[in-house]
């Protein structure tokens, strides 16, 4: 025996809200992607300096929430999305789901800072240790790290 089907509504129903796994497509233009890259460079340069957080720079730069949302969307549900779409379409759906263009530009900026500034910091630590450690201590004091 089968269950009876429910009657169809006579009036059109209200629009259905987005499903939790459905993310509106966000398209960033070249200007926005360059801005994200520069913000990534700022985050990377902050991560090199002890006592300064790249997350703080992300908050100041206005990308913290987007970063948290992009990282939070990475999970087991991506496999389901890939299996539903399959192949290249599945990969593209996952790319959109995790806002991978944003993450890629941000990580490229962070890596650029690491590659360029790490050498400068090492050189300063080798040749000007008092000056650079004073700067690190001053930065930590400004952020309240050494005062508590």
PDB file of N, CA, C and O in Angstrom, residues 26-44 57-58 61-63 66-67 99-110:
ATOM      1  N   UNK A  26      30.056  34.192  -6.155  1.00  0.00           N
ATOM      2  CA  UNK A  26      30.682  35.490  -5.949  1.00  0.00           C
ATOM      3  C   UNK A  26      31.779  35.634  -6.987  1.00  0.00           C
ATOM      4  O   UNK A  26      32.711  34.844  -7.021  1.00  0.00           O
ATOM      5  N   UNK A  27      31.646  36.638  -7.827  1.00  0.00           N
ATOM      6  CA  UNK A  27      32.661  36.857  -8.847  1.00  0.00           C
ATOM      7  C   UNK A  27      33.402  38.141  -8.522  1.00  0.00           C
ATOM      8  O   UNK A  27      32.816  39.217  -8.462  1.00  0.00           O
ATOM      9  N   UNK A  28      34.676  37.988  -8.280  1.00  0.00           N
ATOM     10  CA  UNK A  28      35.529  39.132  -8.017  1.00  0.00           C
ATOM     11  C   UNK A  28      36.216  39.514  -9.317  1.00  0.00           C
ATOM     12  O   UNK A  28      36.723  38.655 -10.036  1.00  0.00           O
ATOM     13  N   UNK A  29      36.242  40.810  -9.585  1.00  0.00           N
ATOM     14  CA  UNK A  29      36.939  41.298 -10.759  1.00  0.00           C
ATOM     15  C   UNK A  29      38.433  41.387 -10.499  1.00  0.00           C
ATOM     16  O   UNK A  29      38.900  41.150  -9.378  1.00  0.00           O
ATOM     17  N   UNK A  30      39.185  41.738 -11.530  1.00  0.00           N
ATOM     18  CA  UNK A  30      40.644  41.845 -11.368  1.00  0.00           C
ATOM     19  C   UNK A  30      41.060  42.825 -10.270  1.00  0.00           C
ATOM     20  O   UNK A  30      42.001  42.549  -9.529  1.00  0.00           O
ATOM     21  N   UNK A  31      40.354  43.945 -10.142  1.00  0.00           N
ATOM     22  CA  UNK A  31      40.705  44.918  -9.092  1.00  0.00           C
ATOM     23  C   UNK A  31      40.525  44.317  -7.704  1.00  0.00           C
ATOM     24  O   UNK A  31      41.360  44.505  -6.827  1.00  0.00           O
ATOM     25  N   UNK A  32      39.420  43.603  -7.520  1.00  0.00           N
ATOM     26  CA  UNK A  32      39.164  42.999  -6.215  1.00  0.00           C
ATOM     27  C   UNK A  32      40.187  41.908  -5.916  1.00  0.00           C
ATOM     28  O   UNK A  32      40.647  41.776  -4.777  1.00  0.00           O
ATOM     29  N   UNK A  33      40.574  41.134  -6.936  1.00  0.00           N
ATOM     30  CA  UNK A  33      41.559  40.067  -6.717  1.00  0.00           C
ATOM     31  C   UNK A  33      42.926  40.636  -6.369  1.00  0.00           C
ATOM     32  O   UNK A  33      43.635  40.083  -5.516  1.00  0.00           O
ATOM     33  N   UNK A  34      43.306  41.749  -6.988  1.00  0.00           N
ATOM     34  CA  UNK A  34      44.572  42.407  -6.638  1.00  0.00           C
ATOM     35  C   UNK A  34      44.494  42.921  -5.204  1.00  0.00           C
ATOM     36  O   UNK A  34      45.453  42.803  -4.427  1.00  0.00           O
ATOM     37  N   UNK A  35      43.351  43.460  -4.821  1.00  0.00           N
ATOM     38  CA  UNK A  35      43.167  43.922  -3.442  1.00  0.00           C
ATOM     39  C   UNK A  35      43.285  42.792  -2.440  1.00  0.00           C
ATOM     40  O   UNK A  35      43.888  42.944  -1.372  1.00  0.00           O
ATOM     41  N   UNK A  36      42.728  41.634  -2.776  1.00  0.00           N
ATOM     42  CA  UNK A  36      42.835  40.460  -1.905  1.00  0.00           C
ATOM     43  C   UNK A  36      44.289  40.011  -1.806  1.00  0.00           C
ATOM     44  O   UNK A  36      44.782  39.670  -0.727  1.00  0.00           O
ATOM     45  N   UNK A  37      45.006  40.043  -2.937  1.00  0.00           N
ATOM     46  CA  UNK A  37      46.422  39.679  -2.956  1.00  0.00           C
ATOM     47  C   UNK A  37      47.228  40.610  -2.049  1.00  0.00           C
ATOM     48  O   UNK A  37      48.059  40.153  -1.257  1.00  0.00           O
ATOM     49  N   UNK A  38      46.968  41.906  -2.130  1.00  0.00           N
ATOM     50  CA  UNK A  38      47.684  42.886  -1.296  1.00  0.00           C
ATOM     51  C   UNK A  38      47.353  42.661   0.176  1.00  0.00           C
ATOM     52  O   UNK A  38      48.234  42.736   1.040  1.00  0.00           O
ATOM     53  N   UNK A  39      46.093  42.365   0.477  1.00  0.00           N
ATOM     54  CA  UNK A  39      45.729  42.065   1.862  1.00  0.00           C
ATOM     55  C   UNK A  39      46.449  40.812   2.346  1.00  0.00           C
ATOM     56  O   UNK A  39      46.853  40.721   3.513  1.00  0.00           O
ATOM     57  N   UNK A  40      46.607  39.831   1.453  1.00  0.00           N
ATOM     58  CA  UNK A  40      47.371  38.635   1.801  1.00  0.00           C
ATOM     59  C   UNK A  40      48.818  38.964   2.097  1.00  0.00           C
ATOM     60  O   UNK A  40      49.422  38.404   3.021  1.00  0.00           O
ATOM     61  N   UNK A  41      49.397  39.884   1.319  1.00  0.00           N
ATOM     62  CA  UNK A  41      50.771  40.314   1.590  1.00  0.00           C
ATOM     63  C   UNK A  41      50.867  40.972   2.964  1.00  0.00           C
ATOM     64  O   UNK A  41      51.827  40.750   3.704  1.00  0.00           O
ATOM     65  N   UNK A  42      49.864  41.780   3.303  1.00  0.00           N
ATOM     66  CA  UNK A  42      49.864  42.420   4.625  1.00  0.00           C
ATOM     67  C   UNK A  42      49.746  41.373   5.727  1.00  0.00           C
ATOM     68  O   UNK A  42      50.436  41.453   6.756  1.00  0.00           O
ATOM     69  N   UNK A  43      48.897  40.363   5.510  1.00  0.00           N
ATOM     70  CA  UNK A  43      48.770  39.297   6.508  1.00  0.00           C
ATOM     71  C   UNK A  43      50.079  38.523   6.651  1.00  0.00           C
ATOM     72  O   UNK A  43      50.495  38.204   7.769  1.00  0.00           O
ATOM     73  N   UNK A  44      50.725  38.226   5.532  1.00  0.00           N
ATOM     74  CA  UNK A  44      51.988  37.494   5.576  1.00  0.00           C
ATOM     75  C   UNK A  44      53.083  38.271   6.262  1.00  0.00           C
ATOM     76  O   UNK A  44      53.862  37.726   7.040  1.00  0.00           O
ATOM     77  N   UNK A  57      45.254  41.427  11.045  1.00  0.00           N
ATOM     78  CA  UNK A  57      45.307  42.192   9.801  1.00  0.00           C
ATOM     79  C   UNK A  57      44.096  41.867   8.941  1.00  0.00           C
ATOM     80  O   UNK A  57      43.511  42.758   8.317  1.00  0.00           O
ATOM     81  N   UNK A  58      43.674  40.600   8.896  1.00  0.00           N
ATOM     82  CA  UNK A  58      42.483  40.218   8.134  1.00  0.00           C
ATOM     83  C   UNK A  58      41.250  40.932   8.678  1.00  0.00           C
ATOM     84  O   UNK A  58      40.392  41.386   7.908  1.00  0.00           O
ATOM     85  N   UNK A  61      41.536  44.574   7.687  1.00  0.00           N
ATOM     86  CA  UNK A  61      41.380  44.726   6.239  1.00  0.00           C
ATOM     87  C   UNK A  61      39.961  44.413   5.766  1.00  0.00           C
ATOM     88  O   UNK A  61      39.639  44.620   4.598  1.00  0.00           O
ATOM     89  N   UNK A  62      39.120  43.887   6.651  1.00  0.00           N
ATOM     90  CA  UNK A  62      37.732  43.631   6.295  1.00  0.00           C
ATOM     91  C   UNK A  62      37.494  42.315   5.568  1.00  0.00           C
ATOM     92  O   UNK A  62      36.457  42.153   4.921  1.00  0.00           O
ATOM     93  N   UNK A  63      38.423  41.358   5.672  1.00  0.00           N
ATOM     94  CA  UNK A  63      38.240  40.079   4.990  1.00  0.00           C
ATOM     95  C   UNK A  63      38.141  38.913   5.968  1.00  0.00           C
ATOM     96  O   UNK A  63      38.060  37.765   5.544  1.00  0.00           O
ATOM     97  N   UNK A  66      34.906  36.714   5.559  1.00  0.00           N
ATOM     98  CA  UNK A  66      34.958  35.943   4.317  1.00  0.00           C
ATOM     99  C   UNK A  66      35.973  34.808   4.423  1.00  0.00           C
ATOM    100  O   UNK A  66      35.725  33.695   3.957  1.00  0.00           O
ATOM    101  N   UNK A  67      37.105  35.069   5.065  1.00  0.00           N
ATOM    102  CA  UNK A  67      38.119  34.042   5.258  1.00  0.00           C
ATOM    103  C   UNK A  67      37.585  32.912   6.124  1.00  0.00           C
ATOM    104  O   UNK A  67      37.741  31.730   5.796  1.00  0.00           O
ATOM    105  N   UNK A  99      34.993  29.139  -2.136  1.00  0.00           N
ATOM    106  CA  UNK A  99      35.494  30.474  -2.507  1.00  0.00           C
ATOM    107  C   UNK A  99      37.006  30.393  -2.744  1.00  0.00           C
ATOM    108  O   UNK A  99      37.798  31.169  -2.211  1.00  0.00           O
ATOM    109  N   UNK A 100      37.393  29.411  -3.559  1.00  0.00           N
ATOM    110  CA  UNK A 100      38.806  29.081  -3.750  1.00  0.00           C
ATOM    111  C   UNK A 100      39.587  30.188  -4.457  1.00  0.00           C
ATOM    112  O   UNK A 100      40.787  30.328  -4.207  1.00  0.00           O
ATOM    113  N   UNK A 101      38.956  30.968  -5.306  1.00  0.00           N
ATOM    114  CA  UNK A 101      39.679  32.061  -5.964  1.00  0.00           C
ATOM    115  C   UNK A 101      40.155  33.063  -4.907  1.00  0.00           C
ATOM    116  O   UNK A 101      41.300  33.523  -4.945  1.00  0.00           O
ATOM    117  N   UNK A 102      39.282  33.365  -3.969  1.00  0.00           N
ATOM    118  CA  UNK A 102      39.636  34.252  -2.860  1.00  0.00           C
ATOM    119  C   UNK A 102      40.795  33.657  -2.052  1.00  0.00           C
ATOM    120  O   UNK A 102      41.791  34.332  -1.777  1.00  0.00           O
ATOM    121  N   UNK A 103      40.660  32.375  -1.675  1.00  0.00           N
ATOM    122  CA  UNK A 103      41.707  31.732  -0.873  1.00  0.00           C
ATOM    123  C   UNK A 103      43.029  31.665  -1.623  1.00  0.00           C
ATOM    124  O   UNK A 103      44.092  31.879  -1.031  1.00  0.00           O
ATOM    125  N   UNK A 104      42.986  31.379  -2.919  1.00  0.00           N
ATOM    126  CA  UNK A 104      44.211  31.294  -3.715  1.00  0.00           C
ATOM    127  C   UNK A 104      44.926  32.638  -3.769  1.00  0.00           C
ATOM    128  O   UNK A 104      46.138  32.713  -3.549  1.00  0.00           O
ATOM    129  N   UNK A 105      44.187  33.711  -4.055  1.00  0.00           N
ATOM    130  CA  UNK A 105      44.814  35.054  -4.105  1.00  0.00           C
ATOM    131  C   UNK A 105      45.384  35.439  -2.750  1.00  0.00           C
ATOM    132  O   UNK A 105      46.475  35.996  -2.665  1.00  0.00           O
ATOM    133  N   UNK A 106      44.654  35.126  -1.692  1.00  0.00           N
ATOM    134  CA  UNK A 106      45.122  35.446  -0.343  1.00  0.00           C
ATOM    135  C   UNK A 106      46.394  34.662  -0.018  1.00  0.00           C
ATOM    136  O   UNK A 106      47.368  35.237   0.478  1.00  0.00           O
ATOM    137  N   UNK A 107      46.400  33.372  -0.313  1.00  0.00           N
ATOM    138  CA  UNK A 107      47.584  32.553  -0.026  1.00  0.00           C
ATOM    139  C   UNK A 107      48.778  32.956  -0.877  1.00  0.00           C
ATOM    140  O   UNK A 107      49.920  32.907  -0.397  1.00  0.00           O
ATOM    141  N   UNK A 108      48.543  33.363  -2.117  1.00  0.00           N
ATOM    142  CA  UNK A 108      49.649  33.850  -2.949  1.00  0.00           C
ATOM    143  C   UNK A 108      50.254  35.123  -2.351  1.00  0.00           C
ATOM    144  O   UNK A 108      51.470  35.296  -2.354  1.00  0.00           O
ATOM    145  N   UNK A 109      49.417  36.000  -1.827  1.00  0.00           N
ATOM    146  CA  UNK A 109      49.921  37.211  -1.177  1.00  0.00           C
ATOM    147  C   UNK A 109      50.723  36.883   0.073  1.00  0.00           C
ATOM    148  O   UNK A 109      51.787  37.453   0.313  1.00  0.00           O
ATOM    149  N   UNK A 110      50.215  35.950   0.877  1.00  0.00           N
ATOM    150  CA  UNK A 110      50.931  35.541   2.092  1.00  0.00           C
ATOM    151  C   UNK A 110      52.274  34.918   1.721  1.00  0.00           C
ATOM    152  O   UNK A 110      53.315  35.238   2.319  1.00  0.00           O
TER     153      UNK A 110
END
